[in-house]
PDB file of C-alpha atoms and ligand atoms in Angstrom:
ATOM      1  CA  LEU A   1      90.890  76.955 103.420  1.00  0.00           C
ATOM      2  CA  LEU A   2      90.578  80.827 104.578  1.00  0.00           C
ATOM      3  CA  VAL A   3      90.295  83.903 102.648  1.00  0.00           C
ATOM      4  CA  PHE A   4      91.522  87.472 104.913  1.00  0.00           C
ATOM      5  CA  THR A   5      90.684  89.651 102.930  1.00  0.00           C
ATOM      6  CA  ASP A   6      90.434  93.744 103.329  1.00  0.00           C
ATOM      7  CA  LEU A   7      87.567  95.835 102.119  1.00  0.00           C
ATOM      8  CA  ASP A   8      88.121  98.954 101.317  1.00  0.00           C
ATOM      9  CA  GLY A   9      89.976  99.590  97.505  1.00  0.00           C
ATOM     10  CA  SER A  10      89.593  95.666  97.693  1.00  0.00           C
ATOM     11  CA  LEU A  11      85.851  93.386  98.219  1.00  0.00           C
ATOM     12  CA  LEU A  12      84.408  96.899  98.733  1.00  0.00           C
ATOM     13  CA  ASP A  13      84.745  99.766  95.931  1.00  0.00           C
ATOM     14  CA  HIS A  14      86.933 102.773  96.675  1.00  0.00           C
ATOM     15  CA  ASP A  15      84.175 105.596  96.608  1.00  0.00           C
ATOM     16  CA  THR A  16      81.051 103.770  96.027  1.00  0.00           C
ATOM     17  CA  TYR A  17      81.285 101.289  98.915  1.00  0.00           C
ATOM     18  CA  ASN A  18      79.959  98.701  96.342  1.00  0.00           C
ATOM     19  CA  TRP A  19      80.435  95.082  96.279  1.00  0.00           C
ATOM     20  CA  GLN A  20      78.295  93.297  93.649  1.00  0.00           C
ATOM     21  CA  PRO A  21      81.049  92.355  91.375  1.00  0.00           C
ATOM     22  CA  ALA A  22      82.114  90.131  93.679  1.00  0.00           C
ATOM     23  CA  ALA A  23      78.402  88.719  94.850  1.00  0.00           C
ATOM     24  CA  ALA A  24      79.373  85.730  92.702  1.00  0.00           C
ATOM     25  CA  TRP A  25      82.136  84.460  94.454  1.00  0.00           C
ATOM     26  CA  LEU A  26      80.872  85.469  97.984  1.00  0.00           C
ATOM     27  CA  SER A  27      78.179  83.323  97.313  1.00  0.00           C
ATOM     28  CA  ARG A  28      80.491  80.117  95.328  1.00  0.00           C
ATOM     29  CA  LEU A  29      82.995  79.969  98.457  1.00  0.00           C
ATOM     30  CA  GLU A  30      79.878  80.534 101.010  1.00  0.00           C
ATOM     31  CA  ARG A  31      78.269  77.355  99.292  1.00  0.00           C
ATOM     32  CA  GLN A  32      81.799  75.082  99.414  1.00  0.00           C
ATOM     33  CA  ALA A  33      81.687  76.075 103.394  1.00  0.00           C
ATOM     34  CA  ILE A  34      84.992  78.146 102.943  1.00  0.00           C
ATOM     35  CA  PRO A  35      85.382  81.890 105.744  1.00  0.00           C
ATOM     36  CA  VAL A  36      85.413  85.347 103.894  1.00  0.00           C
ATOM     37  CA  ILE A  37      87.490  86.556 107.088  1.00  0.00           C
ATOM     38  CA  PRO A  38      86.868  91.193 106.829  1.00  0.00           C
ATOM     39  CA  THR A  39      90.367  92.067 108.133  1.00  0.00           C
ATOM     40  CA  THR A  40      89.853  95.858 107.361  1.00  0.00           C
ATOM     41  CA  SER A  41      90.789  99.495 109.710  1.00  0.00           C
ATOM     42  CA  LYS A  42      86.954  99.412 109.534  1.00  0.00           C
ATOM     43  CA  THR A  43      85.876  99.777 112.634  1.00  0.00           C
ATOM     44  CA  ARG A  44      83.616  96.317 115.091  1.00  0.00           C
ATOM     45  CA  THR A  45      80.455  98.375 114.854  1.00  0.00           C
ATOM     46  CA  GLU A  46      81.229  99.237 110.727  1.00  0.00           C
ATOM     47  CA  LEU A  47      81.489  95.327 110.953  1.00  0.00           C
ATOM     48  CA  LEU A  48      78.375  94.438 112.638  1.00  0.00           C
ATOM     49  CA  ALA A  49      75.798  96.515 110.187  1.00  0.00           C
ATOM     50  CA  LEU A  50      78.476  95.373 106.874  1.00  0.00           C
ATOM     51  CA  ARG A  51      78.908  91.139 108.083  1.00  0.00           C
ATOM     52  CA  GLN A  52      74.947  91.499 107.250  1.00  0.00           C
ATOM     53  CA  GLU A  53      74.696  93.014 104.116  1.00  0.00           C
ATOM     54  CA  LEU A  54      77.798  90.718 102.820  1.00  0.00           C
ATOM     55  CA  GLY A  55      76.920  87.864 104.556  1.00  0.00           C
ATOM     56  CA  LEU A  56      79.383  87.008 106.647  1.00  0.00           C
ATOM     57  CA  GLU A  57      77.491  86.910 110.124  1.00  0.00           C
ATOM     58  CA  HIS A  58      79.336  83.534 110.765  1.00  0.00           C
ATOM     59  CA  THR A  59      82.688  83.996 109.540  1.00  0.00           C
ATOM     60  CA  PRO A  60      85.162  86.282 112.589  1.00  0.00           C
ATOM     61  CA  PHE A  61      86.759  89.303 111.329  1.00  0.00           C
ATOM     62  CA  ILE A  62      89.701  91.937 112.151  1.00  0.00           C
ATOM     63  CA  ALA A  63      88.872  95.401 112.776  1.00  0.00           C
ATOM     64  CA  GLU A  64      90.370  97.836 113.017  1.00  0.00           C
ATOM     65  CA  ASN A  65      93.737  96.780 111.197  1.00  0.00           C
ATOM     66  CA  GLY A  66      94.339  94.725 113.505  1.00  0.00           C
ATOM     67  CA  ALA A  67      93.301  95.868 116.900  1.00  0.00           C
ATOM     68  CA  VAL A  68      90.476  93.699 116.920  1.00  0.00           C
ATOM     69  CA  ILE A  69      89.550  89.876 116.536  1.00  0.00           C
ATOM     70  CA  GLY A  70      85.794  88.738 116.577  1.00  0.00           C
ATOM     71  CA  LEU A  71      84.868  85.474 116.987  1.00  0.00           C
ATOM     72  CA  PRO A  72      81.096  84.292 116.003  1.00  0.00           C
ATOM     73  CA  PRO A  73      80.649  81.010 118.528  1.00  0.00           C
ATOM     74  CA  SER A  74      82.022  78.104 115.560  1.00  0.00           C
ATOM     75  CA  TRP A  75      85.848  79.648 116.238  1.00  0.00           C
ATOM     76  CA  GLN A  76      85.572  80.142 120.128  1.00  0.00           C
ATOM     77  CA  HIS A  77      87.586  77.681 122.233  1.00  0.00           C
ATOM     78  CA  ALA A  78      86.425  75.938 125.391  1.00  0.00           C
ATOM     79  CA  ARG A  79      89.990  76.297 127.600  1.00  0.00           C
ATOM     80  CA  LEU A  80      90.926  79.073 125.672  1.00  0.00           C
ATOM     81  CA  ASP A  81      88.244  82.083 125.813  1.00  0.00           C
ATOM     82  CA  ARG A  82      87.815  83.002 128.830  1.00  0.00           C
ATOM     83  CA  ASP A  83      85.823  86.211 128.640  1.00  0.00           C
ATOM     84  CA  PRO A  84      82.509  85.493 127.847  1.00  0.00           C
ATOM     85  CA  ALA A  85      81.117  86.334 124.977  1.00  0.00           C
ATOM     86  CA  SER A  86      79.096  89.234 124.528  1.00  0.00           C
ATOM     87  CA  PRO A  87      75.097  89.614 123.524  1.00  0.00           C
ATOM     88  CA  ASP A  88      75.826  89.869 120.447  1.00  0.00           C
ATOM     89  CA  GLY A  89      77.315  85.853 120.653  1.00  0.00           C
ATOM     90  CA  LEU A  90      80.728  87.062 119.374  1.00  0.00           C
ATOM     91  CA  VAL A  91      84.024  86.916 121.490  1.00  0.00           C
ATOM     92  CA  VAL A  92      86.181  89.881 120.938  1.00  0.00           C
ATOM     93  CA  LYS A  93      89.851  90.240 121.592  1.00  0.00           C
ATOM     94  CA  THR A  94      91.442  93.845 121.866  1.00  0.00           C
ATOM     95  CA  PRO A  95      95.455  92.944 121.743  1.00  0.00           C
ATOM     96  CA  SER A  96      95.924  96.407 120.866  1.00  0.00           C
ATOM     97  CA  MET A  97      96.187  99.862 123.247  1.00  0.00           C
ATOM     98  CA  ASP A  98      93.111 101.641 124.124  1.00  0.00           C
ATOM     99  CA  VAL A  99      92.005 104.085 121.388  1.00  0.00           C
ATOM    100  CA  ASP A 100      91.704 107.155 124.669  1.00  0.00           C
ATOM    101  CA  TYR A 101      96.017 106.220 125.530  1.00  0.00           C
ATOM    102  CA  ILE A 102      96.194 106.448 121.867  1.00  0.00           C
ATOM    103  CA  ARG A 103      94.224 109.773 121.172  1.00  0.00           C
ATOM    104  CA  ARG A 104      96.969 111.152 123.992  1.00  0.00           C
ATOM    105  CA  ARG A 105      99.910 110.241 123.463  1.00  0.00           C
ATOM    106  CA  LEU A 106      99.256 111.701 119.904  1.00  0.00           C
ATOM    107  CA  ASP A 107      98.099 114.627 120.958  1.00  0.00           C
ATOM    108  CA  VAL A 108     101.761 114.962 123.304  1.00  0.00           C
ATOM    109  CA  VAL A 109     103.784 114.397 120.119  1.00  0.00           C
ATOM    110  CA  ARG A 110     101.798 116.875 117.808  1.00  0.00           C
ATOM    111  CA  GLU A 111     102.856 119.279 120.569  1.00  0.00           C
ATOM    112  CA  ARG A 112     105.647 119.087 121.194  1.00  0.00           C
ATOM    113  CA  HIS A 113     106.803 118.270 117.666  1.00  0.00           C
ATOM    114  CA  GLY A 114     104.459 121.095 116.418  1.00  0.00           C
ATOM    115  CA  LEU A 115     102.779 118.828 113.671  1.00  0.00           C
ATOM    116  CA  ARG A 116      99.961 119.537 111.799  1.00  0.00           C
ATOM    117  CA  PHE A 117      97.561 116.638 111.426  1.00  0.00           C
ATOM    118  CA  ARG A 118      93.979 115.947 112.955  1.00  0.00           C
ATOM    119  CA  ARG A 119      92.611 113.185 113.984  1.00  0.00           C
ATOM    120  CA  MET A 120      89.271 111.231 113.384  1.00  0.00           C
ATOM    121  CA  GLY A 121      88.367 111.635 118.234  1.00  0.00           C
ATOM    122  CA  GLU A 122      88.281 115.542 116.946  1.00  0.00           C
ATOM    123  CA  MET A 123      86.585 116.101 113.697  1.00  0.00           C
ATOM    124  CA  ALA A 124      83.131 116.632 113.667  1.00  0.00           C
ATOM    125  CA  LEU A 125      80.469 113.844 112.110  1.00  0.00           C
ATOM    126  CA  ALA A 126      79.897 116.121 109.396  1.00  0.00           C
ATOM    127  CA  GLU A 127      83.912 116.405 108.275  1.00  0.00           C
ATOM    128  CA  VAL A 128      84.055 112.999 108.759  1.00  0.00           C
ATOM    129  CA  ARG A 129      80.819 111.899 106.570  1.00  0.00           C
ATOM    130  CA  GLU A 130      82.546 114.297 103.636  1.00  0.00           C
ATOM    131  CA  LEU A 131      86.352 112.753 104.066  1.00  0.00           C
ATOM    132  CA  THR A 132      84.676 110.000 103.798  1.00  0.00           C
ATOM    133  CA  GLY A 133      82.127 109.270 101.497  1.00  0.00           C
ATOM    134  CA  LEU A 134      79.784 107.817 104.058  1.00  0.00           C
ATOM    135  CA  SER A 135      75.841 108.446 105.403  1.00  0.00           C
ATOM    136  CA  THR A 136      75.851 109.771 109.095  1.00  0.00           C
ATOM    137  CA  ALA A 137      75.428 106.270 110.327  1.00  0.00           C
ATOM    138  CA  GLY A 138      78.321 104.795 108.651  1.00  0.00           C
ATOM    139  CA  ALA A 139      80.105 107.663 109.900  1.00  0.00           C
ATOM    140  CA  GLU A 140      79.276 107.178 113.570  1.00  0.00           C
ATOM    141  CA  GLN A 141      79.646 104.037 112.612  1.00  0.00           C
ATOM    142  CA  ALA A 142      83.476 104.550 111.522  1.00  0.00           C
ATOM    143  CA  MET A 143      83.393 107.318 114.616  1.00  0.00           C
ATOM    144  CA  ALA A 144      83.275 104.420 117.459  1.00  0.00           C
ATOM    145  CA  ARG A 145      86.861 103.620 117.727  1.00  0.00           C
ATOM    146  CA  GLU A 146      88.040 100.974 120.255  1.00  0.00           C
ATOM    147  CA  GLY A 147      92.270  99.974 119.037  1.00  0.00           C
ATOM    148  CA  SER A 148      93.454 102.570 116.779  1.00  0.00           C
ATOM    149  CA  GLU A 149      92.907 106.259 115.603  1.00  0.00           C
ATOM    150  CA  PRO A 150      92.735 107.682 112.119  1.00  0.00           C
ATOM    151  CA  LEU A 151      94.441 111.125 111.245  1.00  0.00           C
ATOM    152  CA  VAL A 152      94.437 113.489 108.007  1.00  0.00           C
ATOM    153  CA  TRP A 153      98.321 114.087 107.881  1.00  0.00           C
ATOM    154  CA  GLU A 154      98.492 118.091 106.748  1.00  0.00           C
ATOM    155  CA  ASP A 155     101.685 119.114 106.965  1.00  0.00           C
ATOM    156  CA  ASP A 156     105.012 118.093 105.133  1.00  0.00           C
ATOM    157  CA  ASP A 157     105.495 114.176 103.525  1.00  0.00           C
ATOM    158  CA  ALA A 158     109.299 114.561 105.194  1.00  0.00           C
ATOM    159  CA  ARG A 159     107.606 115.617 108.461  1.00  0.00           C
ATOM    160  CA  LEU A 160     105.936 112.229 108.918  1.00  0.00           C
ATOM    161  CA  GLN A 161     109.674 111.156 109.898  1.00  0.00           C
ATOM    162  CA  ALA A 162     109.305 112.411 113.039  1.00  0.00           C
ATOM    163  CA  LEU A 163     105.955 110.744 113.648  1.00  0.00           C
ATOM    164  CA  HIS A 164     106.720 107.596 112.938  1.00  0.00           C
ATOM    165  CA  GLU A 165     109.741 107.371 114.644  1.00  0.00           C
ATOM    166  CA  THR A 166     107.804 109.239 118.293  1.00  0.00           C
ATOM    167  CA  LEU A 167     105.170 106.718 118.201  1.00  0.00           C
ATOM    168  CA  ARG A 168     107.472 104.026 117.737  1.00  0.00           C
ATOM    169  CA  ALA A 169     109.233 104.736 120.620  1.00  0.00           C
ATOM    170  CA  ASP A 170     106.020 104.752 122.064  1.00  0.00           C
ATOM    171  CA  GLY A 171     106.007 101.354 120.628  1.00  0.00           C
ATOM    172  CA  LEU A 172     102.726 102.615 118.836  1.00  0.00           C
ATOM    173  CA  ARG A 173     102.595 102.217 114.774  1.00  0.00           C
ATOM    174  CA  LEU A 174     101.675 104.144 111.727  1.00  0.00           C
ATOM    175  CA  THR A 175      99.885 102.343 108.000  1.00  0.00           C
ATOM    176  CA  ARG A 176      98.557 103.763 105.664  1.00  0.00           C
ATOM    177  CA  GLY A 177      95.007 103.575 104.345  1.00  0.00           C
ATOM    178  CA  GLY A 178      92.925 104.268 101.159  1.00  0.00           C
ATOM    179  CA  ARG A 179      91.796 107.910 102.475  1.00  0.00           C
ATOM    180  CA  PHE A 180      93.604 108.320 106.741  1.00  0.00           C
ATOM    181  CA  TRP A 181      96.774 107.301 108.201  1.00  0.00           C
ATOM    182  CA  HIS A 182      96.018 105.019 111.292  1.00  0.00           C
ATOM    183  CA  VAL A 183      97.822 104.733 114.499  1.00  0.00           C
ATOM    184  CA  MET A 184      97.094 102.230 116.838  1.00  0.00           C
ATOM    185  CA  GLY A 185      99.280  98.738 119.273  1.00  0.00           C
ATOM    186  CA  ALA A 186     102.043  97.095 117.960  1.00  0.00           C
ATOM    187  CA  VAL A 187      99.438  94.907 115.993  1.00  0.00           C
ATOM    188  CA  ASP A 188      98.972  94.400 112.452  1.00  0.00           C
ATOM    189  CA  LYS A 189      96.855  93.123 110.025  1.00  0.00           C
ATOM    190  CA  GLY A 190      98.614  89.653 109.402  1.00  0.00           C
ATOM    191  CA  GLN A 191      99.568  89.063 112.993  1.00  0.00           C
ATOM    192  CA  ALA A 192      95.825  88.946 113.653  1.00  0.00           C
ATOM    193  CA  SER A 193      95.558  86.219 110.355  1.00  0.00           C
ATOM    194  CA  ASP A 194      98.103  84.589 111.768  1.00  0.00           C
ATOM    195  CA  TRP A 195      96.308  84.462 115.502  1.00  0.00           C
ATOM    196  CA  LEU A 196      93.378  82.935 113.289  1.00  0.00           C
ATOM    197  CA  VAL A 197      95.175  80.288 111.458  1.00  0.00           C
ATOM    198  CA  ALA A 198      97.004  79.454 114.284  1.00  0.00           C
ATOM    199  CA  ARG A 199      92.805  79.419 116.511  1.00  0.00           C
ATOM    200  CA  PHE A 200      91.756  77.640 113.264  1.00  0.00           C
ATOM    201  CA  GLU A 201      94.382  74.679 113.441  1.00  0.00           C
ATOM    202  CA  ALA A 202      93.453  74.923 117.866  1.00  0.00           C
ATOM    203  CA  LEU A 203      90.293  73.797 116.995  1.00  0.00           C
ATOM    204  CA  ARG A 204      90.045  71.367 113.820  1.00  0.00           C
ATOM    205  CA  GLY A 205      93.395  69.973 114.312  1.00  0.00           C
ATOM    206  CA  TYR A 206      94.718  70.936 111.276  1.00  0.00           C
ATOM    207  CA  ARG A 207      96.525  74.103 109.110  1.00  0.00           C
ATOM    208  CA  PRO A 208      94.366  75.608 106.794  1.00  0.00           C
ATOM    209  CA  GLN A 209      95.269  76.953 103.282  1.00  0.00           C
ATOM    210  CA  THR A 210      94.772  80.744 103.635  1.00  0.00           C
ATOM    211  CA  ILE A 211      93.919  83.100 100.953  1.00  0.00           C
ATOM    212  CA  GLY A 212      94.458  87.143 101.587  1.00  0.00           C
ATOM    213  CA  LEU A 213      93.550  90.038  99.228  1.00  0.00           C
ATOM    214  CA  GLY A 214      93.977  93.548  99.904  1.00  0.00           C
ATOM    215  CA  ASP A 215      95.103  97.143  97.944  1.00  0.00           C
ATOM    216  CA  GLY A 216      97.185  99.321 100.555  1.00  0.00           C
ATOM    217  CA  PRO A 217     100.357  99.503 102.373  1.00  0.00           C
ATOM    218  CA  ASN A 218      98.444  98.250 105.439  1.00  0.00           C
ATOM    219  CA  ASP A 219      97.407  94.661 103.749  1.00  0.00           C
ATOM    220  CA  LEU A 220     101.041  94.253 103.202  1.00  0.00           C
ATOM    221  CA  ALA A 221     101.527  92.527 106.072  1.00  0.00           C
ATOM    222  CA  LEU A 222      98.098  90.278 105.490  1.00  0.00           C
ATOM    223  CA  LEU A 223      99.469  89.607 102.076  1.00  0.00           C
ATOM    224  CA  ALA A 224     102.851  88.877 103.285  1.00  0.00           C
ATOM    225  CA  ALA A 225     101.352  86.433 106.316  1.00  0.00           C
ATOM    226  CA  THR A 226      99.143  84.600 104.204  1.00  0.00           C
ATOM    227  CA  ASP A 227      99.803  81.109 101.470  1.00  0.00           C
ATOM    228  CA  MET A 228      98.112  82.882  98.380  1.00  0.00           C
ATOM    229  CA  ALA A 229      98.732  86.382  98.033  1.00  0.00           C
ATOM    230  CA  VAL A 230      96.556  89.210  95.637  1.00  0.00           C
ATOM    231  CA  VAL A 231      97.299  92.656  95.406  1.00  0.00           C
ATOM    232  CA  ILE A 232      94.312  94.181  93.890  1.00  0.00           C
ATOM    233  CA  ALA A 233      95.306  97.449  91.606  1.00  0.00           C
ATOM    234  CA  ALA A 234      94.654 100.347  92.674  1.00  0.00           C
ATOM    235  CA  ASN A 235      96.277 104.866  92.078  1.00  0.00           C
ATOM    236  CA  HIS A 236      96.853 105.568  95.307  1.00  0.00           C
ATOM    237  CA  GLY A 237     100.676 105.949  93.920  1.00  0.00           C
ATOM    238  CA  GLN A 238     101.827 103.908  96.968  1.00  0.00           C
ATOM    239  CA  PRO A 239     104.260 101.242  96.238  1.00  0.00           C
ATOM    240  CA  MET A 240     103.619  97.581  97.154  1.00  0.00           C
ATOM    241  CA  PRO A 241     106.460  95.766  96.871  1.00  0.00           C
ATOM    242  CA  LEU A 242     106.132  91.758  96.492  1.00  0.00           C
ATOM    243  CA  GLU A 243     107.336  89.458  95.060  1.00  0.00           C
ATOM    244  CA  GLY A 244     107.166  85.790  94.135  1.00  0.00           C
ATOM    245  CA  SER A 245     105.316  82.880  92.698  1.00  0.00           C
ATOM    246  CA  ARG A 246     102.587  83.568  95.433  1.00  0.00           C
ATOM    247  CA  ILE A 247     102.249  87.365  94.346  1.00  0.00           C
ATOM    248  CA  TYR A 248      99.407  87.562  92.306  1.00  0.00           C
ATOM    249  CA  ARG A 249      98.830  91.336  91.097  1.00  0.00           C
ATOM    250  CA  THR A 250      94.857  91.940  89.398  1.00  0.00           C
ATOM    251  CA  ARG A 251      94.140  93.906  86.190  1.00  0.00           C
ATOM    252  CA  ALA A 252      90.678  95.454  87.714  1.00  0.00           C
ATOM    253  CA  PRO A 253      90.452  97.445  91.208  1.00  0.00           C
ATOM    254  CA  GLY A 254      87.794  96.719  94.120  1.00  0.00           C
ATOM    255  CA  PRO A 255      85.179  94.514  93.313  1.00  0.00           C
ATOM    256  CA  ALA A 256      85.944  92.863  89.883  1.00  0.00           C
ATOM    257  CA  GLY A 257      89.956  92.611  90.961  1.00  0.00           C
ATOM    258  CA  TRP A 258      88.979  90.538  93.964  1.00  0.00           C
ATOM    259  CA  SER A 259      87.069  88.131  92.567  1.00  0.00           C
ATOM    260  CA  GLU A 260      90.012  88.719  89.600  1.00  0.00           C
ATOM    261  CA  GLY A 261      91.694  87.200  92.122  1.00  0.00           C
ATOM    262  CA  VAL A 262      90.307  84.795  94.026  1.00  0.00           C
ATOM    263  CA  SER A 263      89.286  83.045  90.461  1.00  0.00           C
ATOM    264  CA  HIS A 264      93.100  82.996  89.917  1.00  0.00           C
ATOM    265  CA  TRP A 265      93.326  81.283  92.896  1.00  0.00           C
ATOM    266  CA  LEU A 266      91.618  78.889  93.122  1.00  0.00           C
ATOM    267  CA  THR A 267      90.056  77.735  89.727  1.00  0.00           C
ATOM    268  CA  ARG A 268      93.508  78.026  88.076  1.00  0.00           C
ATOM    269  CA  GLU A 269      95.795  77.212  90.752  1.00  0.00           C
ATOM    270  CA  LEU A 270      93.469  74.994  93.491  1.00  0.00           C
ATOM    271  CA  GLY A 271      91.847  73.826  90.154  1.00  0.00           C
ATOM    272  CA  TRP A 272      88.275  74.349  91.291  1.00  0.00           C
ATOM    273  CA  SER A 273      86.074  73.688  88.129  1.00  0.00           C
ATOM    274  CA  GLY A 274      83.186  71.738  87.801  1.00  0.00           C
ATOM    275  CA  ASP A 275      80.890  71.484  90.397  1.00  0.00           C
ATOM    276  CA  LEU A 276      81.297  75.725  90.824  1.00  0.00           C
ATOM    277  CA  GLU A 277      77.393  76.236  89.053  1.00  0.00           C
ATOM    278  CA  ASP A 278      75.811  79.643  89.984  1.00  0.00           C
TER     279      ASP A 278
HETATM  280  C1  LIG B   1      89.454 105.062 107.034  1.00  0.00           C
HETATM  281  O1  LIG B   1      89.912 103.180 106.559  1.00  0.00           O
HETATM  282  C2  LIG B   1      90.323 103.630 105.618  1.00  0.00           C
HETATM  283  C3  LIG B   1      90.910 101.367 105.065  1.00  0.00           C
HETATM  284  O2  LIG B   1      91.482 101.637 103.543  1.00  0.00           O
HETATM  285  C4  LIG B   1      90.764 104.482 104.562  1.00  0.00           C
HETATM  286  O3  LIG B   1      91.487 104.689 105.386  1.00  0.00           O
HETATM  287  O4  LIG B   1      90.830 105.165 103.783  1.00  0.00           O
HETATM  288  C5  LIG B   1      88.558 103.992 108.361  1.00  0.00           C
HETATM  289  O5  LIG B   1      88.110 105.623 109.346  1.00  0.00           O
HETATM  290  C6  LIG B   1      87.649 102.622 108.938  1.00  0.00           C
HETATM  291  O6  LIG B   1      86.740 102.935 110.138  1.00  0.00           O
HETATM  292  C7  LIG B   1      86.698 103.702 107.861  1.00  0.00           C
HETATM  293  O7  LIG B   1      85.138 102.804 107.147  1.00  0.00           O
HETATM  294  C8  LIG B   1      86.518 103.874 106.313  1.00  0.00           C
HETATM  295  C9  LIG B   1      85.992 105.105 105.757  1.00  0.00           C
HETATM  296  O8  LIG B   1      86.324 104.851 104.113  1.00  0.00           O
HETATM  297  O9  LIG B   1      87.286 105.051 105.907  1.00  0.00           O
HETATM  298 MG1  LIG B   2      91.765  98.586 101.534  1.00  0.00          MG
HETATM  299 MG1  LIG B   3      91.357  99.108 104.717  1.00  0.00          MG
END
């Protein structure tokens, strides 16, 4: 079993980034050796800090909405990984486009269509801190982008379609996170989770079951790709059009909803019980 999870608004509280309500379930999963795989808009740099805090140093991660995939040693494959591990022991895949290219395209599109938005790469550190509520160090880490660019939309919503279509013609995608719109190459969280499932199968010889958890539109591809999905309650007002018996919608938001969803699938559906003592 693999657990793929969004961070902001899911495992982490949308406003405070607190995850304590999920701590008990995180350690149960760790004791059962079930990998919890962060699948997020955050950057590799943010992940390196957060994985440590969450005790997830030995699991892979999906950063920048699928633009960056990090593999710890136990997920690396002698034949399939040509590129050597970096000094921190990770092999990192970057299936998206380079962030400098994305930024240049965004500037051209903005100019050509007279659109109004601000992208993260042109914001001052203080502005990113203000918009996100992150610390100075946290905002610096969020600004260290490799394969996607967040932006704040300052134009009429009707004009978003122009941005969307022009980007698509350039092979770029636009998706909506909790605070920002995100632009990246032809990647998403669902493709990245499929890639990790295939890697697991190549290493272990069987296909794992998967649980996916997320609260926003940029999680839809992930929730569609996993066997069991959890839509975490949120108040962003965006539609989360998913149906069927493999979807569970939580009552609680954030990390409390996260625990509710994990508990739903593991205890009620997969029959976990007795061996869960804390
Ligand atoms: C951005 O991502 C979130 C994800 O939903 C958002 O759009 O609100 C990214 O810049 C990420 O790197 C950053 O940590 C996060 C902070 O809230 O915002
Ligand atoms: Mg989220
Ligand atoms: Mg996210």
